[in-house]
Structures are given as structure tokens and as C-alpha cells.
Short mmCIF file of C-alpha atoms and ligand atoms in Angstrom, two decimals:
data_model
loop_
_atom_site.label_atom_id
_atom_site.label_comp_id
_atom_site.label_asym_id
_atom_site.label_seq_id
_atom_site.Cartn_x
_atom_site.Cartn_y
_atom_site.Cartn_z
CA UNK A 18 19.09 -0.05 -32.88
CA UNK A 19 20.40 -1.92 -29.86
CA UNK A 20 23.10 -0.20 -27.84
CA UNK A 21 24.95 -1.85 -25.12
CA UNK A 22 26.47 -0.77 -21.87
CA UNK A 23 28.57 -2.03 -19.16
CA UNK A 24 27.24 -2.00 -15.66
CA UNK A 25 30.30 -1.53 -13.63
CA UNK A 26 31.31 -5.13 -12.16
CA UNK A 27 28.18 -7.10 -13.66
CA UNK A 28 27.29 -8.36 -17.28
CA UNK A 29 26.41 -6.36 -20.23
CA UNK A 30 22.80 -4.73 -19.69
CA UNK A 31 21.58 -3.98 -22.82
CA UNK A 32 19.62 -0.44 -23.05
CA UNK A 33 16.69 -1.81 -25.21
CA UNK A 34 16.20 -4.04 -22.38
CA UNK A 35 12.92 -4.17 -20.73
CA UNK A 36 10.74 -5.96 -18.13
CA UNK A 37 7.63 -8.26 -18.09
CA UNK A 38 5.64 -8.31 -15.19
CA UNK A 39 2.92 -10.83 -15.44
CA UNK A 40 0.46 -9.27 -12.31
CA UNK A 41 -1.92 -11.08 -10.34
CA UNK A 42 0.33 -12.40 -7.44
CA UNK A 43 0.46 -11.26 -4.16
CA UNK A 44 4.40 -10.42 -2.42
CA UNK A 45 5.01 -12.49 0.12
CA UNK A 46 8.93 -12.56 1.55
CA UNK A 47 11.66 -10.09 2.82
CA UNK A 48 13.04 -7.53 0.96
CA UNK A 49 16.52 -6.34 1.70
CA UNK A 50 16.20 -2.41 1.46
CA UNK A 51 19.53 -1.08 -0.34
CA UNK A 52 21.44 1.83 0.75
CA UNK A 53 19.72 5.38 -0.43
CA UNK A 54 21.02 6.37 -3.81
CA UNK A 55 20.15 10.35 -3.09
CA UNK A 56 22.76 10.21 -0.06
CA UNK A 57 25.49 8.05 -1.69
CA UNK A 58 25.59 11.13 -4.46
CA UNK A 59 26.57 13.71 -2.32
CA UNK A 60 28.61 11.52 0.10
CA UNK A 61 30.41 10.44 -2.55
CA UNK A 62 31.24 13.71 -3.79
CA UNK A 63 32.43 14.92 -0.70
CA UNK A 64 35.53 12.76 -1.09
CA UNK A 65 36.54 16.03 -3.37
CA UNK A 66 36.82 18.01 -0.34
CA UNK A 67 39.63 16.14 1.17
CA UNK A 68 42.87 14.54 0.41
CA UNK A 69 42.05 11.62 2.50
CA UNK A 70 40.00 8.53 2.26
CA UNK A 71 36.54 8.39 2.52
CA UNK A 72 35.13 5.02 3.05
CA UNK A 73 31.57 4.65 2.44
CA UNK A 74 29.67 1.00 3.02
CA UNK A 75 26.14 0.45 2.23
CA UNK A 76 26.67 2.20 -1.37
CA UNK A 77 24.20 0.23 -3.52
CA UNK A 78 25.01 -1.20 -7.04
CA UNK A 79 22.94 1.52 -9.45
CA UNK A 80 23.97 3.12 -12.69
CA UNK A 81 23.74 6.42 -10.86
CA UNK A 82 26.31 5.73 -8.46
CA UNK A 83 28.87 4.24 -11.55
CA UNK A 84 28.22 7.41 -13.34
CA UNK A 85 29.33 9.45 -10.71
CA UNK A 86 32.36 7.33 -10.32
CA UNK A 87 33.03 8.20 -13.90
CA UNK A 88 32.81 11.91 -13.10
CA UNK A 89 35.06 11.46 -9.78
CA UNK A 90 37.83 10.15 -11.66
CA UNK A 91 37.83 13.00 -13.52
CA UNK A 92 38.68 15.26 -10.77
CA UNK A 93 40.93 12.57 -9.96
CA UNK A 94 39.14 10.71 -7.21
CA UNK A 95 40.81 7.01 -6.70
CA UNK A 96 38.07 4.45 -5.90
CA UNK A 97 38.61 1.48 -4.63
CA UNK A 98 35.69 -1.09 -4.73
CA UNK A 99 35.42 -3.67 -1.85
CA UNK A 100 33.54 -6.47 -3.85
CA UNK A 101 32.64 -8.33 -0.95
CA UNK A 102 28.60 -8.75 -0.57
CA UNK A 103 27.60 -7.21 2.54
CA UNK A 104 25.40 -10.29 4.33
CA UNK A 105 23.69 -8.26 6.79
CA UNK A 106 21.38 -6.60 3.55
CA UNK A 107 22.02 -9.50 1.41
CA UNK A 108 22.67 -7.14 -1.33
CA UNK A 109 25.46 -5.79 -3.79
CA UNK A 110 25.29 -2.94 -1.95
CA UNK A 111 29.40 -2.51 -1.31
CA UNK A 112 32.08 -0.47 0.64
CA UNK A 113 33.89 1.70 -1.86
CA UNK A 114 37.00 3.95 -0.41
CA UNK A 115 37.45 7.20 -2.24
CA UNK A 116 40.49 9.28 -2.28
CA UNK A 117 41.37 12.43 -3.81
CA UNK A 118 45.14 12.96 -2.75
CA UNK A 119 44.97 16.11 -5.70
CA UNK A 120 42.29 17.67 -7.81
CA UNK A 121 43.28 16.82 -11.46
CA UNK A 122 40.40 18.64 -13.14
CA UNK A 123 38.27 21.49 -11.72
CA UNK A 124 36.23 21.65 -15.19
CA UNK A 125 33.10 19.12 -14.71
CA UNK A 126 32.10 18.80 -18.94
CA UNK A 127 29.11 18.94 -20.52
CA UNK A 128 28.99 14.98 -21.85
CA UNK A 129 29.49 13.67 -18.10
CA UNK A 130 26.93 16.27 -16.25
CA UNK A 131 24.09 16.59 -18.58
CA UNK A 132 24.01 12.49 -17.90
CA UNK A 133 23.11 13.12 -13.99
CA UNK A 134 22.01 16.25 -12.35
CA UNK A 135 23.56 15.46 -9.29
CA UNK A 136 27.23 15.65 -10.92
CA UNK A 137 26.29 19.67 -10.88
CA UNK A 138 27.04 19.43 -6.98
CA UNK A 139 30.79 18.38 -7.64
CA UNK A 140 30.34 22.85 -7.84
CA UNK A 141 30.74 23.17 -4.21
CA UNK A 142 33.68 20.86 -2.94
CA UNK A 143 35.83 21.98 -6.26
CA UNK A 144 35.72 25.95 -5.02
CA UNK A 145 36.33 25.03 -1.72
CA UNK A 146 39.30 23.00 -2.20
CA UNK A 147 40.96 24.57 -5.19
CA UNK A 148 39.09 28.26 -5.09
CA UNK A 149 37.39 27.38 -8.41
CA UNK A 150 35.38 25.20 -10.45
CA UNK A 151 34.04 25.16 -14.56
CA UNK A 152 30.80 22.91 -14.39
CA UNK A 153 28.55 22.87 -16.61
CA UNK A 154 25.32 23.81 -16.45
CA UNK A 155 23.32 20.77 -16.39
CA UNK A 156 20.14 21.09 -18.89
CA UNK A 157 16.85 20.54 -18.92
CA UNK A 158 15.54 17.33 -17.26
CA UNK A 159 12.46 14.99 -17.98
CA UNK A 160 10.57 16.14 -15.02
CA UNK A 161 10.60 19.98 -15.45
CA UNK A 162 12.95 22.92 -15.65
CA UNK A 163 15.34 22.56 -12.94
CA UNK A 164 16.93 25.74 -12.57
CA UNK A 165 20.48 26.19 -10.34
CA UNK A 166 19.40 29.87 -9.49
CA UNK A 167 19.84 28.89 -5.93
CA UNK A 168 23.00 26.91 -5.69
CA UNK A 169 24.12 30.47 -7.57
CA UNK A 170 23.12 32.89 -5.05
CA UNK A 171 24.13 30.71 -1.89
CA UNK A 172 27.81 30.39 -3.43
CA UNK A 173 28.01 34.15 -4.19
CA UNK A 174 26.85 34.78 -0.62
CA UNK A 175 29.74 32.75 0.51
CA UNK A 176 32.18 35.55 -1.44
CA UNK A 177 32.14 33.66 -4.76
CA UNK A 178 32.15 35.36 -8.15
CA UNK A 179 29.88 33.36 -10.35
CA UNK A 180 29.67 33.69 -14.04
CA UNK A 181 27.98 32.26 -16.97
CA UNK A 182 30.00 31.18 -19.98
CA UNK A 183 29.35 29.17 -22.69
CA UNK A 184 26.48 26.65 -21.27
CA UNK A 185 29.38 26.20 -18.36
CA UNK A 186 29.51 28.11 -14.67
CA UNK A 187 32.55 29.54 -13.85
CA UNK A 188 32.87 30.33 -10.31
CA UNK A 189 35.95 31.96 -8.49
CA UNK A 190 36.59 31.98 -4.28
CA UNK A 191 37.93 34.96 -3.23
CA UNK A 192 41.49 35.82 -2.50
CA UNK A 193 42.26 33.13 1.15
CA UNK A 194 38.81 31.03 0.36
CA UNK A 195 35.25 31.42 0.56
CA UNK A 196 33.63 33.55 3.25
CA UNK A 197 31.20 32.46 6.16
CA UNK A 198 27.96 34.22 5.45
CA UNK A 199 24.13 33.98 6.57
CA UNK A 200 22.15 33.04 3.76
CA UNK A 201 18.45 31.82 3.37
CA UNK A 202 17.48 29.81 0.20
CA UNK A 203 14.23 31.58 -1.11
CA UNK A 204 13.30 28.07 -2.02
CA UNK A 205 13.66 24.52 -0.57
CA UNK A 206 16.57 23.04 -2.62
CA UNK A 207 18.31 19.25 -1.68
CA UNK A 208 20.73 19.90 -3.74
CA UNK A 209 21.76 23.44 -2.82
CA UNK A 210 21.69 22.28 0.56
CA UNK A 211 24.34 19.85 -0.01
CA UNK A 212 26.42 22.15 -2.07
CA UNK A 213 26.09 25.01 0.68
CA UNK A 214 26.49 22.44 3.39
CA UNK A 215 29.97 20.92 1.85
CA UNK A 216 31.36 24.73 0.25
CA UNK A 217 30.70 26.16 4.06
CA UNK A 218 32.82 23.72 5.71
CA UNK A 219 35.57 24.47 4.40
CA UNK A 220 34.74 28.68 4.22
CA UNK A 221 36.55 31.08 6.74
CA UNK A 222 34.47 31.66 9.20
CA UNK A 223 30.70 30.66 10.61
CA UNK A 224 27.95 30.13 7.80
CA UNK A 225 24.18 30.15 8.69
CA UNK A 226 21.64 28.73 5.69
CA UNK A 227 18.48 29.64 6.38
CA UNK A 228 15.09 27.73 5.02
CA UNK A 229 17.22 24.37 4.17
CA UNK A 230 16.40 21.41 2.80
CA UNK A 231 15.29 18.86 6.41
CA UNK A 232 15.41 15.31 3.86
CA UNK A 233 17.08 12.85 5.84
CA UNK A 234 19.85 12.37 2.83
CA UNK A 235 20.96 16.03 4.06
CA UNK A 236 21.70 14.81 7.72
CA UNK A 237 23.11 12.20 6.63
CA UNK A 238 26.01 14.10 4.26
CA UNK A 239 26.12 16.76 7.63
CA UNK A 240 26.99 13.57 9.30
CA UNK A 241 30.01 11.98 7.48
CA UNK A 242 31.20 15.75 7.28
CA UNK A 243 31.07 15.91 10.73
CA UNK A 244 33.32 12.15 11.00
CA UNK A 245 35.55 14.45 8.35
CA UNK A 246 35.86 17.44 10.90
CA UNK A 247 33.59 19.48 9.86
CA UNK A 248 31.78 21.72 12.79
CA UNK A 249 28.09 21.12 11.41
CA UNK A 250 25.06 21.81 13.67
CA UNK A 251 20.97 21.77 12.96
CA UNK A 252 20.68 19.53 10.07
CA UNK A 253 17.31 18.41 9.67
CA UNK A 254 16.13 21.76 11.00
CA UNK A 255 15.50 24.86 8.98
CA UNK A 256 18.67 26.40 9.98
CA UNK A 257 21.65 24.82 9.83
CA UNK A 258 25.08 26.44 11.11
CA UNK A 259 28.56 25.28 9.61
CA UNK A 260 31.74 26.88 11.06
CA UNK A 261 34.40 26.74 8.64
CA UNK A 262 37.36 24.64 9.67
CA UNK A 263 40.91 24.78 7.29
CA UNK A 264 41.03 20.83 5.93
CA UNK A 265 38.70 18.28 6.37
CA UNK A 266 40.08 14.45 6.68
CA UNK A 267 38.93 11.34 5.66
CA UNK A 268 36.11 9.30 7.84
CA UNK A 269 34.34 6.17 7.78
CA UNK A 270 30.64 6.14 7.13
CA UNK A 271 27.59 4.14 6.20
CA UNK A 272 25.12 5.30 3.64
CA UNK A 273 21.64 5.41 5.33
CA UNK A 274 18.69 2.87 4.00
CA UNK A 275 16.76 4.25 0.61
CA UNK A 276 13.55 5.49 2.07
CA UNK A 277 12.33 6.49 -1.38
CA UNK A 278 12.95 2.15 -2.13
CA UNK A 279 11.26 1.98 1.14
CA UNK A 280 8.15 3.55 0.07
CA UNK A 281 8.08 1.86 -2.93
CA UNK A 282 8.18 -1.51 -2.16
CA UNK A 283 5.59 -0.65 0.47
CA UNK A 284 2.94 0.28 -2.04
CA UNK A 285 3.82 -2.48 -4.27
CA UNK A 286 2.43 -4.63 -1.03
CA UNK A 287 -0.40 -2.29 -0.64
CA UNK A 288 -1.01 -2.36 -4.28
CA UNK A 289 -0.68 -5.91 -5.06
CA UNK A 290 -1.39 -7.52 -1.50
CA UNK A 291 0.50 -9.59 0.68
CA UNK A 292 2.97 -10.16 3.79
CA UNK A 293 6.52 -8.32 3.28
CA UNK A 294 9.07 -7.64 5.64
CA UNK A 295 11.08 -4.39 4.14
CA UNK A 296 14.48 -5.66 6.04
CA UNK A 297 17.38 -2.70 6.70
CA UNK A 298 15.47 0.14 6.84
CA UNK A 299 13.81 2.46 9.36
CA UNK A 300 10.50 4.03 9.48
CA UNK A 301 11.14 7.74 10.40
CA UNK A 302 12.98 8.72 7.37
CA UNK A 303 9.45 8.13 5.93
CA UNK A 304 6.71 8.49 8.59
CA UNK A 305 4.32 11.12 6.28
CA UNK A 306 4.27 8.37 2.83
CA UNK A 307 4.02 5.12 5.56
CA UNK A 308 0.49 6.83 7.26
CA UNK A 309 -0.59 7.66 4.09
CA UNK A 310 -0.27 4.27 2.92
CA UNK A 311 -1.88 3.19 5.82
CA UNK A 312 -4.88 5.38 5.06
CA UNK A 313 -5.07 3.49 2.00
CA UNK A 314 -5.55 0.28 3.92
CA UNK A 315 -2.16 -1.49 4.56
CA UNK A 316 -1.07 -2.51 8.23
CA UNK A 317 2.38 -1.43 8.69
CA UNK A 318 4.44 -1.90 12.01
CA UNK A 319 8.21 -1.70 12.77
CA UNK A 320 9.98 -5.40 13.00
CA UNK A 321 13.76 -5.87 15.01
CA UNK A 322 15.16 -4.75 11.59
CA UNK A 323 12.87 -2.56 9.42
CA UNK A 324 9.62 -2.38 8.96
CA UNK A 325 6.15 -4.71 7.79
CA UNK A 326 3.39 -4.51 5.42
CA UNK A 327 0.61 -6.38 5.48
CA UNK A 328 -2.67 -5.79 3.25
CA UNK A 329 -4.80 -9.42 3.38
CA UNK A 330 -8.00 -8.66 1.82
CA UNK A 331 -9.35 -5.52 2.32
CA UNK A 332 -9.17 -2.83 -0.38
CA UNK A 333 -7.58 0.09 -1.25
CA UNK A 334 -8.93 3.19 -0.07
CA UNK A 335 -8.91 6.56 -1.96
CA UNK A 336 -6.30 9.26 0.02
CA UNK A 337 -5.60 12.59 -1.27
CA UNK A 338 -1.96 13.76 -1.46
CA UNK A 339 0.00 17.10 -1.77
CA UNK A 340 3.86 16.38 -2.25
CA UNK A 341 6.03 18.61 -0.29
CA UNK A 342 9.63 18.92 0.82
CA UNK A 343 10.31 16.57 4.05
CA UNK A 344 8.92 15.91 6.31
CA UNK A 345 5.93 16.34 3.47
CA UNK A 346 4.99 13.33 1.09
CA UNK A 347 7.97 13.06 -1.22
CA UNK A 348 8.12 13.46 -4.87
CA UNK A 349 10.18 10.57 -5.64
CA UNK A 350 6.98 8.73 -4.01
CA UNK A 351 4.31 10.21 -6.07
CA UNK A 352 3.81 8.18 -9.24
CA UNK A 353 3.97 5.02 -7.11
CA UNK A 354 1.03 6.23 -5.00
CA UNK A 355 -0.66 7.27 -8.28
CA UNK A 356 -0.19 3.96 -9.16
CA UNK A 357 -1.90 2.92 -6.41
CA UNK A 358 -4.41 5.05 -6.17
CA UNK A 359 -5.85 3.62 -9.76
CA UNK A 360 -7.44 0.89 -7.85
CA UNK A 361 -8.58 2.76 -4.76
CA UNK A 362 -12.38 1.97 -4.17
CA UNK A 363 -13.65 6.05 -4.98
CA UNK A 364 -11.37 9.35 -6.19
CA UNK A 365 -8.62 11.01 -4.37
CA UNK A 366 -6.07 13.78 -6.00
CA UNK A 367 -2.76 14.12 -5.94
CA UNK A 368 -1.24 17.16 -6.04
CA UNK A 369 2.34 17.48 -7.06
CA UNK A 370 3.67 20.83 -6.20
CA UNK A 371 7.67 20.40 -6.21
CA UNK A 372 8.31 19.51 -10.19
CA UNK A 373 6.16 21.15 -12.86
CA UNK A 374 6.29 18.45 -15.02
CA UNK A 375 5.99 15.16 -13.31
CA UNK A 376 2.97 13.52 -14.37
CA UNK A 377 4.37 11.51 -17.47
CA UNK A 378 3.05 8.44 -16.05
CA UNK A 379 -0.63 9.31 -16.01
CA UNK A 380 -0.54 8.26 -19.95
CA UNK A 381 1.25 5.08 -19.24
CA UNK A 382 -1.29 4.26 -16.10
CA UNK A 383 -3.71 4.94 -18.73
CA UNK A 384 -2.68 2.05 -20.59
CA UNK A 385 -3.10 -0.11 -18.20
CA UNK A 386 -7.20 1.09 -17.52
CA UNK A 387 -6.51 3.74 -15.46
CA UNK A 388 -9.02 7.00 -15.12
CA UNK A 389 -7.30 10.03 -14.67
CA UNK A 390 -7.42 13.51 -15.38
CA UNK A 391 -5.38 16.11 -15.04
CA UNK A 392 -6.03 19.93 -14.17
CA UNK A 393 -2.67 22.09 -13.81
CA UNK A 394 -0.86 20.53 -10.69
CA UNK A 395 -3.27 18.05 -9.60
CA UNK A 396 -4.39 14.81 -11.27
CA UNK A 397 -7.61 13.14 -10.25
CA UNK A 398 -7.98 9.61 -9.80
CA UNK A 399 -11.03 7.44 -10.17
CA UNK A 400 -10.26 3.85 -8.94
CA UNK A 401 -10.87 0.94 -11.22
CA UNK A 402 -11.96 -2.04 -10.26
CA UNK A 403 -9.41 -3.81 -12.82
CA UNK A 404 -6.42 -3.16 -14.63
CA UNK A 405 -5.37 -5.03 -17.83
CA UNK A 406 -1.51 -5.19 -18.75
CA UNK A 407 -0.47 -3.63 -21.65
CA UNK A 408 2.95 -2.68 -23.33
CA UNK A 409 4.24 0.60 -21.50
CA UNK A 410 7.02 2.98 -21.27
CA UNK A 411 9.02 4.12 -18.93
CA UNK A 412 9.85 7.91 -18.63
CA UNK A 413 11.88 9.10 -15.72
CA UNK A 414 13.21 6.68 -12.55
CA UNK A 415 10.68 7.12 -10.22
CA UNK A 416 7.61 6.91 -12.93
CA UNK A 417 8.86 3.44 -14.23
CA UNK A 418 8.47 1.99 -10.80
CA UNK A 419 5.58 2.92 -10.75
CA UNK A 420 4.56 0.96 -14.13
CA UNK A 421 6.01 -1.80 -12.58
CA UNK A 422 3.95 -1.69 -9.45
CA UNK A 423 1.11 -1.25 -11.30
CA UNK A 424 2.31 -4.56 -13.56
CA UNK A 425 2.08 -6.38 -10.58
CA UNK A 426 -1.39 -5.29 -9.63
CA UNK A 427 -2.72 -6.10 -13.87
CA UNK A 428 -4.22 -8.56 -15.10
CA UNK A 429 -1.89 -10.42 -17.97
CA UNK A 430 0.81 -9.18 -19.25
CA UNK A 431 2.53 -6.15 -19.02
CA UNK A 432 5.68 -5.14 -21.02
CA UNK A 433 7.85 -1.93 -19.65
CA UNK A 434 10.62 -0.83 -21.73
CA UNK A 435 13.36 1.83 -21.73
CA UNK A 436 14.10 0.36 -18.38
CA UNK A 437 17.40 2.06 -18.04
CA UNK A 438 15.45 4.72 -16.17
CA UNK A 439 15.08 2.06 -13.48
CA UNK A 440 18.58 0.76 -13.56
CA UNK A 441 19.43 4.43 -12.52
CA UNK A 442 17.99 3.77 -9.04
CA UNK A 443 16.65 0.25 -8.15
CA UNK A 444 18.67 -2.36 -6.85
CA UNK A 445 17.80 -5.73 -8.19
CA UNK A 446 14.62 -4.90 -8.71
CA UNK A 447 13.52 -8.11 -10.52
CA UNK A 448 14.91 -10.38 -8.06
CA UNK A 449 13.80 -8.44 -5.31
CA UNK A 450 10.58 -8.94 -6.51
CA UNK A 451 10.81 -12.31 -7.90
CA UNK A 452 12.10 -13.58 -4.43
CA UNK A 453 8.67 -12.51 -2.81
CA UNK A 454 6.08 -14.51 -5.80
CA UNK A 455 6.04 -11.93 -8.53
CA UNK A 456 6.42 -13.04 -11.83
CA UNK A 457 8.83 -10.33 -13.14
CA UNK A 458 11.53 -10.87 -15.84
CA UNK A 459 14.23 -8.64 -17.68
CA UNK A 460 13.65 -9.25 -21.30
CA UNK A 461 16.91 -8.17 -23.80
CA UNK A 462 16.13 -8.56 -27.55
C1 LIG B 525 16.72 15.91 -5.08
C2 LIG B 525 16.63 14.43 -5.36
C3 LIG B 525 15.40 14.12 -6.18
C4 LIG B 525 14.16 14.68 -5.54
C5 LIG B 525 14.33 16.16 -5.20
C6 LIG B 525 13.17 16.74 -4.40
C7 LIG B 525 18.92 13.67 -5.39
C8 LIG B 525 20.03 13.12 -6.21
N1 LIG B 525 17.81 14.01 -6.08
O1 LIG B 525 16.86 16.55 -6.33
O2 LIG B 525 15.29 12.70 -6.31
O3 LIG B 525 13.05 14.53 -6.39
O4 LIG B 525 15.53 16.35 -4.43
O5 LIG B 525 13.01 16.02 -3.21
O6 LIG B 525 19.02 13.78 -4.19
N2 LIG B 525 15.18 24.55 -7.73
C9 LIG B 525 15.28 25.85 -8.17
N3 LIG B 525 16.54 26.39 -8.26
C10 LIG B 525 17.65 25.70 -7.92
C11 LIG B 525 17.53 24.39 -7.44
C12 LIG B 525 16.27 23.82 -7.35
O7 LIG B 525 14.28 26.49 -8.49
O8 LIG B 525 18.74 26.27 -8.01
C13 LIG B 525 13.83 23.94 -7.64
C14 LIG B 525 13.66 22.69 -8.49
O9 LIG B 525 13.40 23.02 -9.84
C15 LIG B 525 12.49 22.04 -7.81
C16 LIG B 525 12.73 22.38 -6.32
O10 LIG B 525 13.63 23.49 -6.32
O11 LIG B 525 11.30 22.64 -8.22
C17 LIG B 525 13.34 21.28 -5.50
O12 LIG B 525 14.46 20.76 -6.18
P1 LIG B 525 15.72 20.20 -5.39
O13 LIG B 525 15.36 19.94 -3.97
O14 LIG B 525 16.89 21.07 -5.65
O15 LIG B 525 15.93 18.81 -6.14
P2 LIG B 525 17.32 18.09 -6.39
O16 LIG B 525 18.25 18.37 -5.29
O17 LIG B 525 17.76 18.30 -7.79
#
């Protein structure tokens, strides 16, 4: 059966739609880079932790980000979209004002957060505002397990009585607000950065996490919560100190460039060939994935604006990969560079030790002629000379891009479907792509 949604402020995207990539081509062109989905989440939810306005530009146009808006207006955050089209990235990425003058609703329910993980993190502005919060717990997840052990023991070390109930998390400040505490994750958690990072701020006294999360998405939210008033020091080290100041106000910030895009587009150049110009974004928040893709073969240098990949002619060369938590190669990049690894000129392994179960892809890649085997954590990968498109499915946001790189890279015709994965996090893909040779066109039935 067909079932229909509406993308906020564009046409009806149907969910059986899907994509046909018709490979061969090599990208030649500029690509505007978008602004980075995994920081607009959590910036966005910090607009809970003040009654204020937070204005953030750069926030791209994904089904991620509309979701959350969803789950904002819940709590009773007002948003206010500023449709204009930002020239300098040529994009739909917009400025969108949030304000929460009151919390309506400190129960996050189980329809809205079993739909995105990231809703989860609403957790930590919610108890520091209004001294509680009834999320639920968010469920399993495509890619593995995803426990929220962590986010758990960092709020009860800032005073916070945390209880299960129901498939839902009820969690309580103490008496006068959550307590400044030192507290080191036992585990390398984004997301339980965030949460610590945002709960802290407004917590009586100094907090000091220990063993954080360094991803650039996390110095970014210490950033705007720094333009709020926030007292935030270290991000992007291990150790990050937050003293706890009594309100935070609103600020004006702009969403940093999507590094995981970045990477992506990158080794759809390296993959397919070509000249592209990656316009918008920087190449620090991704130094580890762009010298790995050099390895491979691709020239890659910064331009006035971003960065450029070049691979004329040469082939791919096999590199071996472990994915770790930045600076490390990053998850989100791993079926890409699976992708294309598959026609490397020998065998390299990747090694994928952050999700249990993120290797869905390796059937699809399959499809399309690739040799790979897998042995617990690490899949092996035996170049091909060719791959042949073929009618493939998409299973989780960052896998389907990686079909889709591969597409471009096949010989013939290759079909994805159940592209609502991609609609989750890629801006435009299509016409992104389209704009630089490839033959790629959303099909709806
Ligand atoms: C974020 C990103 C996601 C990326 C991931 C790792 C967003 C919206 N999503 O997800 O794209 O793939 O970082 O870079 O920013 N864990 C626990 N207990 C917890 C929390 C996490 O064991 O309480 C585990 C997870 O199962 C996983 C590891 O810690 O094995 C890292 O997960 P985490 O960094 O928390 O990922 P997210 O923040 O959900």
C-alpha cells in the first residue's frame, strides 16, 4: 500500500518512493554542503531550556529536523520558519527562531520518540527547567541495541531520581534543581554528552564530565549554550566543565556544515570519479575520513570556501578502517567507504566497533557484485573490477547513501527503495547530484 506524507513546506513525498541511479558518470560541479543534521537536533532542543528565542540559521530541510519540530511543539516550543533561501549555500537550509516562553508538556510519548532517537535528549533540558521529565524510552533501533544506561547514570549523578515505569523514564530534580557533580561516562556517548552538557548548565553549582563525547556537533551545542549564558569550558576535550548558572537566554547561532554529508559526497567523487568542489564546509571536522579517502586515491585540498576532490583516472586503492568515536573514522561514514571499498584494486577490512549491528548494507552491496564477508565486527572486502545495478533496499540513513553511491559507480540501472531513510538526513540529494552529471531520479508509483 502507498502511504503519503507531508514534508513540512514542500510537496507530498510519497513513502513508497524510491530512486534510480543510472551509474557510469563521473561528478563534475559544486556541491553546496547543508548544515549538519546531528547538531541542529540538539541545538534545537536546547530552545527547551530557555524562555527566550533561539534563532538558529543554517538548519537544513530533512525529515529529521520536522520531526523534532513536531515533538517541540509538544513541550510547547513556538517555531517560527524564515522561508527565505539562504544564497550563500544555495540551499533550503533556513533560519528557524524557537521559543519556549512555558513548558506545556514535560511527558515526551511513546508515538513521537520511538520515531527519532534523538527526541530522547528533550530528557535533559525538561528536568532542568521544570525539575522533571516522563520520556519515553526510545526502543530498539535498526543499527543495534542502543541502550540509555548512560544518559541514566550521568542525570542521577547530577542529584536526579530516575525511575523506570511503564516503557517511560520518569526522572525527578531534587528539591532547588539539579546538583553540580563530577561524573565520567564509562562509555563514549554523543548523545549523553549533549544531555549532560545542556542538564549541567542549568544545575547548582560546577559539573565536570569526564571521558565525553569530542564530535564537533558537541562543541558546537557547548557553543550556542555559551551565546545563551551558559559558563561551558573544554568541549572537544575529554573533560568538559559546566558551571551552573540560574536561567539561560536566548542567542543567535549558526548550525555548523554536515561533515558526515561532507564525507559522503567525497567518496561518491572517489567512488565514481571526477572534479567536485564540496562548497560550505570545512575540513577539520573530518580530517581522519578525508586522509583515508585520500589513501584510497582521491586528491583532496581546501578551496576559499570548503574543500576539493579530485580522482581523474587512477584507481581505488584498498584501505583498512576501524570506526571510532572522533577524532576516529566515524560511523555515520562507514557504509559509504564500504561502498567504496567494493571496487578497490585488492582487500581491505573494515571494522565497525561503535554499533553492533551496522552492516545491513553488505547484502545490498552484494547485489550490486560486491564480495564481502563478514566475521563478527569486521567485514572483508575484495574489490571488483565491476559492479552491475540491481534493485536494492535501503535499511537505515547512512546505509542507503551508500547504495546510492555505489548506484553511481554500477553499471545500468540501479533501483533503491524505502528511500525515506534518506529523506531523514540528505538534503536534496538528487539534485545535488544531478547538478554535478549523475543521472539520479526520485521515482513515486
Ligand atoms: C549520535 C549520532 C549518530 C552517530 C552516533 C555515533 C545524532 C543525532 N546521532 O548518536 O548519527 O552514529 O552518535 O557517532 O547525533 N550507548 C550506550 N548507552 C547509552 C548511550 C549510548 O551503551 O546510554 C552506546 C551506543 O549503543 C553506541 C555508543 O554508545 O554503541 C555510541 O552511541 P552514541 O554516541 O550515544 O550515539 P547517539 O548519540 O545515539
Amino acid at each position: 500500500m502507498v502511504t503519503r506524507e507531508r514534508r513540512a513546506g514542500a510537496r507530498w513525498v510519497y513513502y513508497m518512493d524510491r530512486i534510480r541511479i543510472i551509474g557510469g558518470n563521473p561528478l563534475n560541479g559544486v556541491i553546496p554542503i547543508s548544515g549538519a543534521k546531528n547538531a541542529a537536533l540538539p541545538l534545537m532542543i536546547a530552545s527547551l531550556l530557555t524562555s527566550d528565542t533561539l534563532t538558529l540559521e543554517n538548519v537544513p530541510h530533512l525529515a529529521d529536523v520536522e520531526q523534532l519540530v513536531r515533538i517541540l511543539g509538544n513541550h510547547g516550543v513556538d517555531i517560527a520558519v524564515n522561508g527565505r533561501r539562504e544564497r550563500q549555500t544555495d540551499g533550503y537550509s533556513r533560519t528557524i527562531h524557537f521559543t519556549c516562553r512555558t513548558i506545556a508538556d514535560t511527558t515526551a510519548p511513546y508515538d513521537l520518540v520511538s520515531k527519532m532517537r534523538a527526541s530522547f535528549w528533550v530528557i535533559g533540558p525538561l528536568l532542568a527547567r521544570e525539575g522533571k521529565a516522563r520520556v519515553s524510552l526510545p526502543g530498539g533501533c535498526a543499527i543495534g541495541t542502543r541502550p540509555v544506561d548512560l544518559f541514566i547514570e550521568g542525570l542521577q549523578a547530577l542529584g536526579a531520581t530516575m525511575e523506570i515505569d511503564g516503557g517511560y523514564i520518569n526522572a525527578t530534580a531534587p528539591k532547588g534543581g539539579l546538583i553540580g557533580t563530577r561524573y565520567t561516562f564509562p562509555k563514549v556517548s554523543v548523545g549523553a554528552s549533549h544531555v549532560m552538557m545542556m542538564a549541567a548548565s542549568l544545575a547548582r553549582g560546577t559539573t565536570v564530565i569526564g571521558n565525553a563525547a569530542r564530535e564537533p556537533e558537541v562543541v558546537d551545542l557547548a557553543n550556542c549554550l555559551n551565546a545563551m549564558g551558559a559558563k561551558i569550558t573544554g568541549a572537544g576535550t575529554q573533560t568538559i566543565t559546566i558551571e551552573g548558572v540560574t536561567s539561560l537566554s536566548g542567542a543567535r547561532h549558526r548550525v555548523l556544515p554536515d561533515r558526515i554529508e561532507t564525507g559522503t559526497y567525497a567518496m561518491a567523487v572517489a567512488m565514481a570519479g571526477g572534479d567536485v568542489v564540496l562548497e560550505g564546509t570545512r575540513a577539520d571536522l573530518l580530517e581522519t575520513a578525508l586522509e583515508t579517502i585520500r589513501r584510497s586515491g582521491a586528491e583532496i585540498t581546501d578551496t576559499a570556501d570548503g574543500i576539493r576532490v579530485v580522482r581523474n583516472g587512477g584507481g581505488i586503492k584498498p584501505v583498512d578502517i576501524v570506526t571510532d568515536p572522533f577524532p576516529g573514522f566515524p560511523t555515520d561514514l562507514q557504509a559509504q567507504f564500504m561502498a567504496l571499498m567494493t571496487k578497490s584494486s585488492g582487500v581491505s577490512h573494515i571494522t565497525e566497533t561503535i554499533f553492533e549491528n551496522r552492516f545491513m548494507h553488505v547484502q545490498e552491496l552484494a547485489r550490486l557484485g560486491a564480495k564481502i564477508s563478514l566475521s563478527g565486527q569486521t567485514a572483508k572486502i575484495e574489490g571488483v573490477q565491476r559492479l552491475r545495478g540491481a534493485p536494492v533496499m535501503a535499511t537505515d540513513l547512512r546505509a542507503s547513501v551508500s547504495l546510492v553511491i555505489a548506484g553511481l559507480a554500477a553499471e545500468g540501472e540501479t533501483m533503491v527503495s524505502r528511500v525515506y531513510h534518506l529523506d531523514r538526513g540528505f538534503e536534496r540529494l538528487e539534485e545535488k547530484l544531478t547538478r554535478c552529471g549523475a543521472i539520479v531520479e526520485r521515482v513515486s508509483d
